[in-house]
Coordinates of C-alpha atoms in Angstrom, one line a residue:
Chain A
X1355 CA -46.1 11.8 -12.2
X1356 CA -44.1 8.7 -13.5
X1357 CA -45.5 9.7 -17.0
X1358 CA -44.6 13.1 -17.3
X1359 CA -41.3 12.5 -16.0
X1360 CA -40.7 9.7 -18.5
X1361 CA -42.2 12.1 -21.0
X1362 CA -39.6 15.0 -20.0
X1363 CA -37.0 12.1 -19.9
X1364 CA -37.6 11.3 -23.8
X1365 CA -37.8 14.9 -25.2
X1366 CA -35.3 16.0 -23.3
X1367 CA -33.3 12.6 -25.1
X1368 CA -34.4 13.4 -28.2
X1369 CA -33.3 16.8 -28.3
X1370 CA -29.8 15.2 -26.9
X1371 CA -29.7 13.2 -29.7
X1372 CA -30.6 15.7 -31.8
X1373 CA -27.8 18.2 -30.4
X1374 CA -25.5 15.4 -30.1
X1375 CA -25.8 14.7 -33.4
X1376 CA -25.5 17.7 -35.0
X1377 CA -22.3 18.9 -32.9
X1378 CA -20.1 15.6 -32.1
X1379 CA -17.6 16.5 -35.2
X1380 CA -16.0 19.4 -33.5
X1381 CA -16.3 18.1 -29.8
X1382 CA -14.8 14.8 -30.8
X1383 CA -11.9 16.7 -32.2
X1384 CA -12.3 19.5 -29.2
X1385 CA -11.7 16.1 -27.5
X1386 CA -9.1 14.4 -29.4
X1387 CA -7.2 17.8 -28.9
X1388 CA -6.6 18.3 -25.7
X1389 CA -6.5 14.5 -24.9
X1390 CA -3.7 14.6 -27.0
X1391 CA -1.6 17.6 -25.4
X1392 CA -2.3 16.0 -22.3
X1393 CA -0.7 12.4 -23.1
X1394 CA 1.8 14.2 -24.7
X1395 CA 3.1 16.1 -21.7
X1396 CA 2.6 13.0 -19.6
X1397 CA 4.2 10.6 -21.8
X1398 CA 8.0 12.1 -20.6
X1399 CA 7.3 9.9 -17.1
X1400 CA 5.5 6.7 -18.0
X1401 CA 8.1 4.3 -17.2
X1402 CA 7.3 0.4 -18.2
X1403 CA 3.5 1.9 -19.4
X1404 CA 3.9 1.0 -23.2
X1405 CA 1.1 1.0 -24.8
X1406 CA 0.1 4.1 -25.3
X1407 CA -1.4 4.9 -21.6
X1408 CA -4.5 7.1 -22.2
X1409 CA -6.4 8.9 -19.5
X1410 CA -9.8 7.8 -18.7
X1411 CA -11.1 10.9 -20.5
X1412 CA -9.6 10.3 -23.3
X1413 CA -11.0 8.3 -26.4
X1414 CA -13.6 11.9 -27.6
X1415 CA -16.4 11.8 -25.0
X1416 CA -19.4 13.2 -27.2
X1417 CA -21.4 16.1 -25.3
X1418 CA -24.3 14.7 -24.4
X1419 CA -25.3 18.5 -24.2
X1420 CA -26.6 19.7 -20.1
X1421 CA -27.2 15.8 -18.6
X1422 CA -25.6 15.0 -15.5
X1423 CA -23.0 12.9 -16.6
X1424 CA -21.7 12.3 -12.5
X1425 CA -24.0 11.0 -9.9
X1426 CA -23.5 10.4 -6.7
X1427 CA -24.1 7.5 -4.2
X1428 CA -25.2 7.7 0.0
X1429 CA -22.5 6.4 2.2
X1430 CA -22.0 2.1 1.8
X1431 CA -24.4 2.5 -1.0
X1432 CA -24.5 1.2 -3.9
X1433 CA -28.3 2.1 -5.1
X1434 CA -29.3 4.9 -7.5
X1435 CA -30.1 7.3 -5.7
X1436 CA -34.2 9.8 -7.3
X1437 CA -32.3 12.7 -7.9
X1438 CA -30.2 10.1 -11.1
X1439 CA -33.0 9.0 -12.5
X1440 CA -34.0 11.3 -14.6
X1441 CA -30.4 11.7 -16.5
X1442 CA -29.8 8.0 -16.4
X1443 CA -33.1 7.7 -18.3
X1444 CA -32.1 10.2 -20.7
X1445 CA -28.6 8.6 -21.8
X1446 CA -30.5 5.0 -21.8
X1447 CA -32.7 6.9 -24.3
X1448 CA -29.9 8.3 -25.9
X1449 CA -27.8 4.9 -26.1
X1450 CA -30.9 2.9 -27.5
X1451 CA -31.5 5.3 -30.3
X1452 CA -27.8 5.0 -31.0
X1453 CA -26.5 1.0 -30.8
X1454 CA -23.5 2.5 -32.1
X1455 CA -22.7 5.4 -29.5
X1456 CA -21.2 3.3 -26.1
X1457 CA -20.2 4.5 -23.0
X1458 CA -18.1 3.6 -20.0
X1459 CA -19.3 3.6 -16.4
X1460 CA -16.5 4.3 -14.0
X1461 CA -17.4 3.8 -9.8
X1462 CA -16.1 5.3 -7.4
X1463 CA -15.5 5.0 -3.4
X1464 CA -14.4 7.9 -0.7
X1465 CA -11.2 7.4 1.1
X1466 CA -12.8 5.3 4.5
X1467 CA -12.4 1.5 4.4
X1468 CA -9.9 -0.2 2.8
X1469 CA -8.6 -0.6 -0.8
X1470 CA -9.1 -3.5 -2.3
X1471 CA -12.7 -3.4 -0.5
X1472 CA -13.7 0.0 -2.0
X1473 CA -12.2 -1.9 -5.5
X1474 CA -15.7 -4.2 -4.4
X1475 CA -18.1 -1.3 -3.7
X1476 CA -17.0 1.2 -7.0
X1477 CA -17.3 -1.9 -9.3
X1478 CA -20.7 -2.2 -7.3
X1479 CA -21.9 1.1 -8.0
X1480 CA -20.5 0.9 -11.6
X1481 CA -23.4 -2.3 -11.7
X1482 CA -25.8 -0.6 -10.6
X1483 CA -26.0 1.8 -13.8
X1484 CA -25.0 -0.7 -15.7
X1485 CA -27.8 -2.4 -14.4
X1486 CA -30.0 0.6 -14.6
X1487 CA -28.7 1.3 -18.3
X1488 CA -29.9 -2.4 -19.0
X1489 CA -33.7 -2.3 -18.2
X1490 CA -34.1 1.2 -20.5
X1491 CA -32.8 -0.5 -23.3
X1492 CA -29.1 -0.1 -23.7
X1493 CA -27.5 -3.3 -24.9
X1494 CA -25.0 -5.1 -22.9
X1495 CA -22.3 -4.3 -25.7
X1496 CA -22.7 -0.9 -25.2
X1497 CA -21.6 -0.3 -21.5
X1498 CA -18.4 -1.4 -20.1
X1499 CA -18.3 -0.7 -16.4
X1500 CA -15.1 -0.6 -14.2
X1501 CA -14.3 0.5 -10.5
X1502 CA -11.6 2.9 -9.7
X1503 CA -12.5 2.0 -5.6
X1504 CA -10.9 5.0 -3.7
X1505 CA -7.9 5.2 -6.7
X1506 CA -9.5 8.6 -8.4
X1507 CA -10.9 11.0 -6.0
X1508 CA -12.4 13.9 -7.7
X1509 CA -11.9 16.1 -4.5
X1510 CA -8.7 15.6 -2.1
X1511 CA -9.4 16.1 1.0
X1512 CA -11.8 13.9 4.3
X1513 CA -14.8 16.1 4.9
X1514 CA -18.2 15.0 4.4
X1515 CA -18.3 17.6 1.9
X1516 CA -15.3 15.7 -0.6
X1517 CA -16.4 12.1 0.5
X1518 CA -19.6 12.5 -0.6
X1519 CA -18.5 13.7 -4.0
X1520 CA -16.3 10.9 -4.2
X1521 CA -18.8 8.5 -4.2
X1522 CA -19.7 8.2 -7.5
X1523 CA -20.2 7.1 -10.9
X1524 CA -18.9 8.5 -14.0
X1525 CA -20.2 8.4 -17.4
X1526 CA -17.8 8.9 -19.9
X1527 CA -19.3 8.4 -23.8
X1528 CA -15.9 6.2 -25.8
X1529 CA -15.9 6.6 -29.5
X1530 CA -15.6 2.4 -30.6
Chain B
X450 CA 21.9 11.5 -18.3
X451 CA 20.8 15.0 -17.5
X452 CA 17.9 12.4 -16.1
X453 CA 19.7 10.3 -14.2
X454 CA 21.7 13.2 -13.1
X455 CA 18.3 14.9 -11.3
X456 CA 16.8 11.0 -10.6
X457 CA 19.9 10.9 -8.1
X458 CA 19.8 14.9 -7.0
X459 CA 16.2 14.0 -6.0
X460 CA 16.8 10.2 -4.3
X461 CA 19.5 12.2 -2.2
X462 CA 17.4 14.9 -1.3
X463 CA 14.3 12.8 -0.2
X464 CA 17.0 10.1 1.1
X465 CA 18.5 13.8 3.6
X466 CA 14.7 13.9 4.0
X467 CA 13.7 10.6 5.3
X468 CA 16.6 11.2 7.9
X469 CA 15.5 14.8 9.5
X470 CA 12.5 13.7 10.2
X471 CA 11.6 10.3 11.4
X472 CA 10.0 10.6 14.5
X473 CA 10.4 7.6 17.3
X474 CA 7.6 8.0 19.7
X475 CA 7.9 5.9 22.6
X476 CA 4.1 5.4 23.7
X477 CA 3.6 3.2 26.9
X478 CA 6.7 1.7 29.2
X479 CA 5.6 -0.7 29.7
X480 CA 8.7 -3.5 30.2
X481 CA 11.3 -0.9 30.2
X482 CA 13.4 -0.5 27.4
X483 CA 16.6 -1.5 27.2
X484 CA 19.0 1.4 27.0
X485 CA 21.9 1.4 24.6
X486 CA 24.8 3.4 23.5
X487 CA 26.2 3.9 19.8
X488 CA 29.0 5.5 19.8
X489 CA 30.1 7.1 16.4
X490 CA 32.1 5.1 14.8
X491 CA 35.7 6.3 14.1
X492 CA 37.3 7.1 10.7
X493 CA 40.2 9.2 9.7
X494 CA 39.7 9.2 5.6
X495 CA 37.3 11.8 3.7
X496 CA 34.3 12.8 4.7
X497 CA 31.5 9.8 4.2
X498 CA 28.3 9.9 2.8
X499 CA 26.7 8.3 5.8
X500 CA 26.7 7.8 9.4
X501 CA 27.3 4.6 10.0
X502 CA 26.8 4.9 13.9
X503 CA 23.7 7.1 13.4
X504 CA 21.9 5.0 11.1
X505 CA 22.3 1.7 13.7
X506 CA 21.4 3.5 16.2
X507 CA 17.8 5.2 14.9
X508 CA 17.1 0.8 13.8
X509 CA 17.3 -0.3 17.2
X510 CA 15.4 2.6 18.6
X511 CA 12.6 2.3 15.6
X512 CA 12.4 -1.1 17.4
X513 CA 10.8 -0.3 20.4
X514 CA 13.2 -2.5 22.1
X515 CA 15.8 -0.5 23.3
X516 CA 16.5 3.4 24.4
X517 CA 18.9 5.0 22.1
X518 CA 21.5 6.9 24.3
X519 CA 21.6 10.5 23.2
X520 CA 25.1 11.1 21.3
X521 CA 25.3 14.8 23.0
X522 CA 25.4 12.9 26.0
X523 CA 28.1 10.9 25.7
X524 CA 30.7 11.4 27.9
X525 CA 33.3 9.9 25.4
X526 CA 33.7 8.8 22.0
X527 CA 36.2 5.3 22.3
X528 CA 36.4 3.0 19.6
X529 CA 38.4 0.5 21.2
X530 CA 38.5 -1.5 24.3
X531 CA 41.4 -0.2 26.0
X532 CA 39.3 3.1 26.0
X533 CA 35.9 2.4 27.6
X534 CA 35.4 3.6 31.1
X535 CA 32.8 0.7 31.9
X536 CA 31.7 3.3 34.9
X537 CA 31.3 6.3 33.0
X538 CA 28.8 3.9 31.0
X539 CA 27.6 2.4 33.8
X540 CA 26.5 5.9 35.6
X541 CA 24.8 7.1 32.3
X542 CA 22.7 3.8 33.0
X543 CA 23.6 2.2 29.6
X544 CA 23.3 -1.6 29.3
X545 CA 25.2 -1.9 26.4
X546 CA 27.9 -0.3 24.1
X547 CA 28.3 -0.9 20.9
X548 CA 32.1 1.1 19.5
X549 CA 33.7 0.3 16.2
X550 CA 36.0 2.0 13.6
X551 CA 36.0 2.0 9.8
X552 CA 39.6 1.5 8.1
X553 CA 40.4 2.4 5.0
X554 CA 41.0 -1.1 2.9
X555 CA 42.5 -1.5 -1.1
X556 CA 39.8 -0.6 -4.0
X557 CA 38.0 1.8 -2.0
X558 CA 36.6 -0.9 0.2
X559 CA 36.0 0.0 3.7
X560 CA 36.4 -2.0 7.1
X561 CA 34.3 -1.8 9.7
X562 CA 35.0 -3.9 13.0
X563 CA 32.2 -3.7 15.6
X564 CA 32.0 -4.3 19.2
X565 CA 29.0 -5.1 21.7
X566 CA 30.0 -4.7 24.7
X567 CA 27.7 -5.8 28.6
X568 CA 28.0 -2.8 30.6
X569 CA 27.8 -4.4 33.6
X570 CA 29.7 -7.5 33.2
X571 CA 32.1 -5.7 31.8
X572 CA 32.3 -8.4 28.9
X573 CA 32.5 -8.4 25.2
X574 CA 29.1 -10.0 23.8
X575 CA 29.7 -9.8 20.1
X576 CA 32.1 -8.7 17.4
X577 CA 32.4 -8.3 14.0
X578 CA 34.4 -7.3 11.0
X579 CA 31.9 -6.3 8.3
X580 CA 33.4 -5.3 4.9
X581 CA 31.7 -2.8 2.5
X582 CA 32.4 0.3 0.1
X583 CA 31.5 4.1 0.6
X584 CA 28.5 3.5 -1.6
X585 CA 26.8 0.9 0.3
X586 CA 27.0 2.5 4.3
X587 CA 23.8 2.4 4.7
X588 CA 23.1 -1.6 4.0
X589 CA 26.4 -2.4 6.5
X590 CA 24.1 0.2 9.0
X591 CA 21.7 -1.7 7.9
X592 CA 23.4 -5.6 9.2
X593 CA 25.1 -4.3 11.6
X594 CA 22.0 -2.9 13.9
X595 CA 20.8 -6.6 12.7
X596 CA 23.7 -8.6 14.7
X597 CA 22.8 -5.8 17.4
X598 CA 19.8 -6.7 17.4
X599 CA 19.8 -10.7 17.4
X600 CA 22.9 -10.7 20.3
X601 CA 20.3 -8.6 22.7
X602 CA 16.9 -9.8 21.6
X603 CA 17.3 -13.7 20.5
X604 CA 14.7 -12.4 17.8
X605 CA 16.4 -12.2 13.9
X606 CA 17.0 -8.5 12.8
X607 CA 14.9 -7.4 10.1
X608 CA 16.7 -4.0 9.5
X609 CA 18.1 -5.1 6.1
X610 CA 14.8 -5.3 4.5
X611 CA 13.6 -3.5 2.3
X612 CA 9.7 -1.6 1.6
X613 CA 7.4 -1.2 -0.9
X614 CA 4.5 1.9 -1.1
X615 CA 2.6 3.2 -3.6
X616 CA 2.7 7.0 -3.8
X617 CA 0.1 9.4 -5.7
X618 CA -0.3 13.0 -6.5
X619 CA -3.4 14.6 -8.2
X620 CA -2.2 16.5 -10.8
X621 CA -5.4 18.3 -11.5
X622 CA -9.1 17.6 -12.6
X623 CA -8.4 14.1 -13.3
X624 CA -4.9 14.4 -14.2
X625 CA -3.2 11.5 -11.3
X626 CA 0.8 10.3 -10.9
X627 CA 1.2 7.2 -9.2
X628 CA 4.3 5.6 -8.5
X629 CA 5.1 2.3 -6.9
X630 CA 8.8 2.6 -5.0
X631 CA 11.3 0.7 -3.0
X632 CA 12.6 2.2 -0.1
X633 CA 15.6 0.6 2.5
X634 CA 13.5 -0.9 6.0
X635 CA 13.7 2.7 7.3
X636 CA 12.4 4.5 4.3
X637 CA 15.7 6.0 2.8
X638 CA 16.9 5.6 -0.8
X639 CA 13.7 5.1 -2.3
X640 CA 13.4 4.6 -6.0
X641 CA 11.0 4.3 -8.7
X642 CA 9.3 0.7 -9.6
X643 CA 7.0 1.5 -11.8
X644 CA 5.5 5.2 -12.9
X645 CA 1.7 6.0 -14.5
X646 CA -0.7 7.8 -14.8
X647 CA -3.2 5.7 -13.9
X648 CA -3.3 3.9 -10.4
X649 CA -1.4 1.5 -9.3
X650 CA -2.2 -0.7 -6.0
X651 CA -1.5 -3.5 -3.9
X652 CA 2.1 -4.7 -4.5
X653 CA 2.7 -7.2 -2.8
X654 CA 6.4 -9.8 -2.4
X655 CA 6.7 -13.3 -3.5
X656 CA 7.9 -15.1 -1.0
X657 CA 11.7 -14.9 -1.5
X658 CA 11.9 -11.5 -2.4
X659 CA 12.8 -11.4 -6.2
X660 CA 9.3 -10.9 -7.7
X661 CA 6.7 -7.9 -6.9
X662 CA 2.7 -8.5 -8.2
X663 CA 0.8 -5.6 -8.2
X664 CA -2.8 -4.0 -9.7
X665 CA -2.2 -1.2 -12.2
X666 CA -4.6 0.6 -14.3
X667 CA -2.0 1.4 -17.6
X668 CA -4.2 -0.4 -19.8
X669 CA -7.2 2.1 -18.9
X670 CA -8.5 -1.8 -16.5
X671 CA -7.0 -3.0 -13.4
X672 CA -4.4 -5.9 -14.4
X673 CA -2.2 -7.7 -12.1
X674 CA 1.3 -8.0 -13.3
X675 CA 4.3 -9.4 -11.8
X676 CA 7.8 -7.6 -12.0
X677 CA 11.1 -9.6 -11.4
X678 CA 13.2 -6.6 -9.5
X679 CA 16.9 -7.7 -10.6
X680 CA 15.9 -6.8 -14.5
X681 CA 12.7 -5.0 -14.2
X682 CA 10.6 -7.5 -16.4
X683 CA 7.3 -8.0 -16.0
X684 CA 4.6 -9.9 -17.2
X685 CA 0.9 -9.3 -17.2
X686 CA -0.8 -11.9 -16.2
X687 CA -4.2 -11.3 -15.6
X688 CA -6.8 -9.1 -17.2
X689 CA -10.7 -10.4 -17.5
X690 CA -13.7 -8.3 -17.6
X691 CA -14.3 -6.3 -14.2
X692 CA -11.9 -7.0 -11.6
X693 CA -8.9 -8.0 -11.2
X694 CA -7.1 -7.6 -7.3
X695 CA -5.4 -7.9 -4.5
X696 CA -2.5 -10.4 -5.8
X697 CA -0.7 -12.7 -2.6
X698 CA 1.6 -15.1 -3.0
X699 CA 1.6 -18.6 -1.6
X700 CA 4.3 -19.8 0.8
X701 CA 5.4 -21.6 -2.0
X702 CA 5.5 -19.4 -4.3
X703 CA 4.5 -20.9 -6.7
X704 CA 0.6 -19.8 -6.7
X705 CA -0.9 -16.9 -6.2
X706 CA -4.7 -16.1 -4.6
X707 CA -6.6 -13.0 -6.2
X708 CA -9.6 -12.0 -6.7
X709 CA -12.0 -11.4 -10.1
X710 CA -15.4 -10.3 -10.4
X711 CA -15.7 -12.1 -14.5
X712 CA -17.9 -14.3 -13.3
X713 CA -20.1 -11.8 -11.4
X714 CA -19.2 -10.0 -8.7
X715 CA -16.0 -10.3 -6.4
X716 CA -14.9 -14.6 -5.5
X717 CA -11.1 -15.0 -4.4
X718 CA -9.2 -17.4 -7.1
X719 CA -6.4 -18.8 -6.7
X720 CA -3.6 -18.9 -9.8
X721 CA -1.4 -21.8 -10.4
X722 CA 2.1 -19.9 -12.5
X723 CA 3.8 -22.5 -14.2
X724 CA 0.4 -23.6 -15.7
X725 CA -2.0 -20.5 -15.5
X726 CA -4.8 -22.7 -13.8
X727 CA -7.6 -21.3 -11.9
X728 CA -9.5 -22.3 -8.8
X729 CA -12.3 -20.5 -7.8
X730 CA -12.6 -20.9 -3.9
X731 CA -15.6 -18.4 -3.3
X732 CA -18.9 -18.5 -4.4
X733 CA -21.4 -15.8 -3.1
X734 CA -23.6 -12.6 -4.0
X735 CA -21.6 -10.5 -1.3
X736 CA -18.1 -9.1 -1.7
X737 CA -15.2 -11.6 -1.3
X738 CA -11.8 -9.5 -1.7
X739 CA -8.4 -8.7 0.5
X740 CA -7.1 -12.8 0.7
X741 CA -4.2 -13.7 2.2
X742 CA -2.4 -16.4 3.1
X743 CA -1.0 -19.1 5.9
X744 CA 2.4 -19.5 6.6
X745 CA 1.9 -22.5 6.1
X746 CA 0.3 -22.5 2.7
X747 CA -3.1 -24.2 3.6
X748 CA -5.6 -21.8 4.4
X749 CA -6.9 -18.7 2.9
X750 CA -8.4 -15.9 4.6
X751 CA -10.1 -13.0 3.4
X752 CA -12.8 -10.2 3.3
X753 CA -16.3 -11.1 3.5
X754 CA -19.4 -9.1 3.7
X755 CA -21.5 -12.1 3.0
X756 CA -22.6 -11.5 6.8
X757 CA -24.2 -8.1 5.9
X758 CA -20.6 -5.9 7.4
X759 CA -16.9 -6.5 6.0
X760 CA -15.4 -9.3 8.6
X761 CA -13.0 -11.8 8.3
X762 CA -13.3 -15.4 7.0
X763 CA -10.7 -17.9 7.2
X764 CA -11.3 -21.0 4.2
X765 CA -8.7 -24.3 5.1
X766 CA -8.2 -25.2 1.3
X767 CA -8.2 -29.2 1.8
X768 CA -11.0 -29.6 3.2
X769 CA -12.8 -26.4 2.4
X770 CA -14.1 -25.4 5.9
X771 CA -15.2 -22.0 5.9
X772 CA -15.2 -20.5 9.6
X773 CA -15.4 -16.7 10.5
X774 CA -12.5 -15.2 12.9
X775 CA -13.6 -12.0 13.3
X776 CA -16.2 -10.8 16.0
X777 CA -15.7 -7.5 17.6
X778 CA -16.7 -4.6 15.7
X779 CA -18.8 -4.2 12.7
X780 CA -16.2 -3.7 10.2
X781 CA -12.9 -6.0 10.2
X782 CA -11.2 -6.0 6.6
X783 CA -7.8 -6.7 5.1
X784 CA -6.0 -9.3 7.4
X785 CA -2.1 -10.5 7.4
X786 CA -0.9 -13.1 9.7
X787 CA 2.4 -13.3 10.9
X788 CA 4.9 -15.7 10.3
X789 CA 3.8 -18.0 13.4
X790 CA 0.0 -17.2 12.0
X791 CA -0.7 -16.5 15.6
X792 CA -1.4 -13.2 15.2
X793 CA -3.9 -10.9 12.7
X794 CA -3.7 -7.6 12.1
X795 CA -6.7 -5.7 10.2
X796 CA -8.2 -2.5 9.9
X797 CA -10.8 -2.5 12.3
X798 CA -13.7 0.3 12.6
X799 CA -14.9 1.6 16.1
X800 CA -16.7 4.8 16.6
X801 CA -13.7 7.3 15.7
X802 CA -12.9 5.1 12.6
X803 CA -10.9 3.2 11.3
X804 CA -8.2 1.8 13.5
X805 CA -4.9 -1.4 12.9
X806 CA -5.7 -3.8 15.2
X807 CA -4.2 -7.0 15.8
X808 CA -6.5 -10.3 16.8
X809 CA -4.9 -13.5 19.3
X810 CA -6.3 -16.2 17.4
X811 CA -5.6 -18.2 20.2
X812 CA -7.3 -16.6 22.9
X813 CA -9.6 -13.8 20.7
X814 CA -8.6 -11.3 22.5
X815 CA -8.3 -8.1 19.9
X816 CA -6.6 -4.5 21.1
X817 CA -6.4 -1.3 19.0
X818 CA -3.3 -0.5 18.8
X819 CA -3.6 3.2 16.8
X820 CA -6.3 6.1 17.6
X821 CA -5.6 7.9 14.1
X822 CA -8.9 7.4 11.8
X823 CA -8.0 6.7 8.4
X824 CA -5.4 4.1 9.2
X825 CA -4.7 0.7 6.6
X826 CA -3.1 -2.0 4.6
X827 CA -1.2 -3.2 7.6
X828 CA 1.4 -5.1 7.2
X829 CA 4.2 -6.7 9.4
X830 CA 7.9 -6.9 9.9
X831 CA 8.9 -10.8 8.4
X832 CA 10.2 -10.6 12.4
X833 CA 7.3 -9.9 13.7
X834 CA 8.5 -6.4 15.1
X835 CA 6.4 -4.2 14.3
X836 CA 3.2 -3.2 11.8
X837 CA 4.1 -0.8 9.2
X838 CA 0.6 0.8 7.9
X839 CA -0.8 3.8 6.3
X840 CA -2.0 6.6 8.1
X841 CA -3.1 9.8 6.9
X842 CA -1.4 13.3 8.5
X843 CA -1.9 17.0 7.7
X844 CA -4.7 15.9 5.3
X845 CA -1.8 13.5 3.5
X846 CA -1.4 10.2 3.5
X847 CA 2.0 9.4 5.8
X848 CA 3.2 5.2 6.4
X849 CA 3.1 4.8 10.3
X850 CA 4.9 2.2 12.2
X851 CA 3.3 0.4 15.7
X852 CA 4.8 -2.1 16.5
X853 CA 2.4 -5.7 18.1
X854 CA 2.3 -4.7 21.6
X855 CA 1.2 -0.8 20.6
X856 CA 3.9 0.2 22.9
X857 CA 6.3 2.1 20.1
X858 CA 4.9 4.1 17.5
X859 CA 6.5 6.0 14.5
X860 CA 6.3 8.1 11.7
X861 CA 7.9 7.9 8.2
X862 CA 8.2 11.6 6.9
X863 CA 5.9 12.5 3.8
X864 CA 8.2 12.6 1.1
X865 CA 6.1 13.7 -2.3
X866 CA 1.7 13.0 -2.2
X867 CA 0.1 10.4 -0.8
X868 CA 1.9 7.6 0.9
X869 CA 0.1 4.4 1.0
X870 CA -0.1 0.5 0.9
X871 CA 2.8 -0.2 2.5
X872 CA 4.6 -3.5 2.2
X873 CA 7.2 -5.4 3.6
X874 CA 9.4 -7.6 1.8
X875 CA 10.9 -11.0 3.4
X876 CA 13.9 -11.4 4.8
X877 CA 16.5 -11.0 1.9
X878 CA 18.9 -13.2 1.0

């Protein structure tokens, strides 16, 4: 069971790597276009932002095929869920085989509880994923973890479904 | 130019909204609030931009100390002592009456003469002549409210103070707009201090009211900034890897307590602003965050989950003695102390959510002040009369107020987007 999972992950990662290798140039330019448009429309405000504030999605993310990039967490926990493991292992494989690739690990919390405490909870989640990647062979220099706490909800709303979608870690590939 | 005009227009709109929607709800009449009538002030010139007497009346009503007489119930509108028939005001059950007149002076100035009378004794309690102009009538009104408040309660009024808060709007997937705003203590005259596509949080005032510290993600990572309010100038003062959060100014103004996770997990540090020296205060694998200073500057209170769940601890700086302060309930966090250091207000979780609670540090008694379920970020008026906090109404973030005894509650109007993280200024010069 365990073996077959790993095999699956490796073969998936290999195919992902291949797909990424082939398609990354066009993907990057797509991303660049869309993010610069977003920046263009937003720069009309930006009081005092100065140095070209970028959205967190900006910077050319790599399309890692069909892999999950958002990983959910149970209430008040920071342990990686079983349903996240296969895809996280695949990301780890890809990163360890592509030492120039880098990823931002963004941790988030739901709105319950105080903001700075949730900032710390979001960091715990991001760090849990960062550790998972490290254990699976990704070097520290390829990963930067950052917490947004409850400040960037995926869903507005206080119902259980919104809350569970906001307790998450997002992996974002960045260009270096 | 167009932008400026537009900004002015928006400001005007939101100012109007604020005044239209402010709802004061006196929940429990434990001790009867003193009934007071603020009679519309006399003015013979062309229409003024503000109704000064109404601002005074709203300020005093929101404090919970007074029951304000509705204007439409007034039998007469005297402007001078000779026009006051005390018997009428006694029959309508008023203890005090405020009358006044605004008179145009040279160079567009306006002179306000205000008199406060004790209705039962038929005596003048206080009178003052205040100078202003048509553009700062709200300042004149808040000043008058402060004086009346102090005359009648013995407590310094805090209506002339300001609040800052953060608004957030979700404009689309992964698109947000965050604003740091400053307004009068009643929510009027909001103006934007900082705007960003990335989160802004944890604004906090320096003790002299001249600067703000806050956390901004504008560089895509959290950094702590200090901004001078008068000039708008600012500095990025802390930007380590990991968390840079929860700044809190020392009462002496020379140091900032803050949270950094550069050494692995969130710990409390103290930064000496002049030298840049950083002292680490906590060493624990749990979460240590949300520092706040005791008024004497000797202790730092903070939230920690070192006991399993978040509770508030106090660290005495000279001795480094650590003491747990909260024991009631499984979640108590983000403490703030009253100026006398006696009462601790915090976010407290019970079976139906997160509420604002206050703990008497002398007796240990805890009172839960709010009944809504997503209340946070309590901030105390500098005179200790009211706690302002963030809550949700109709799915959106709004600011609300509650007196320390829980007797008076009010909701500030929701202007635009989610409003959160109020921080009340100290008394301003």
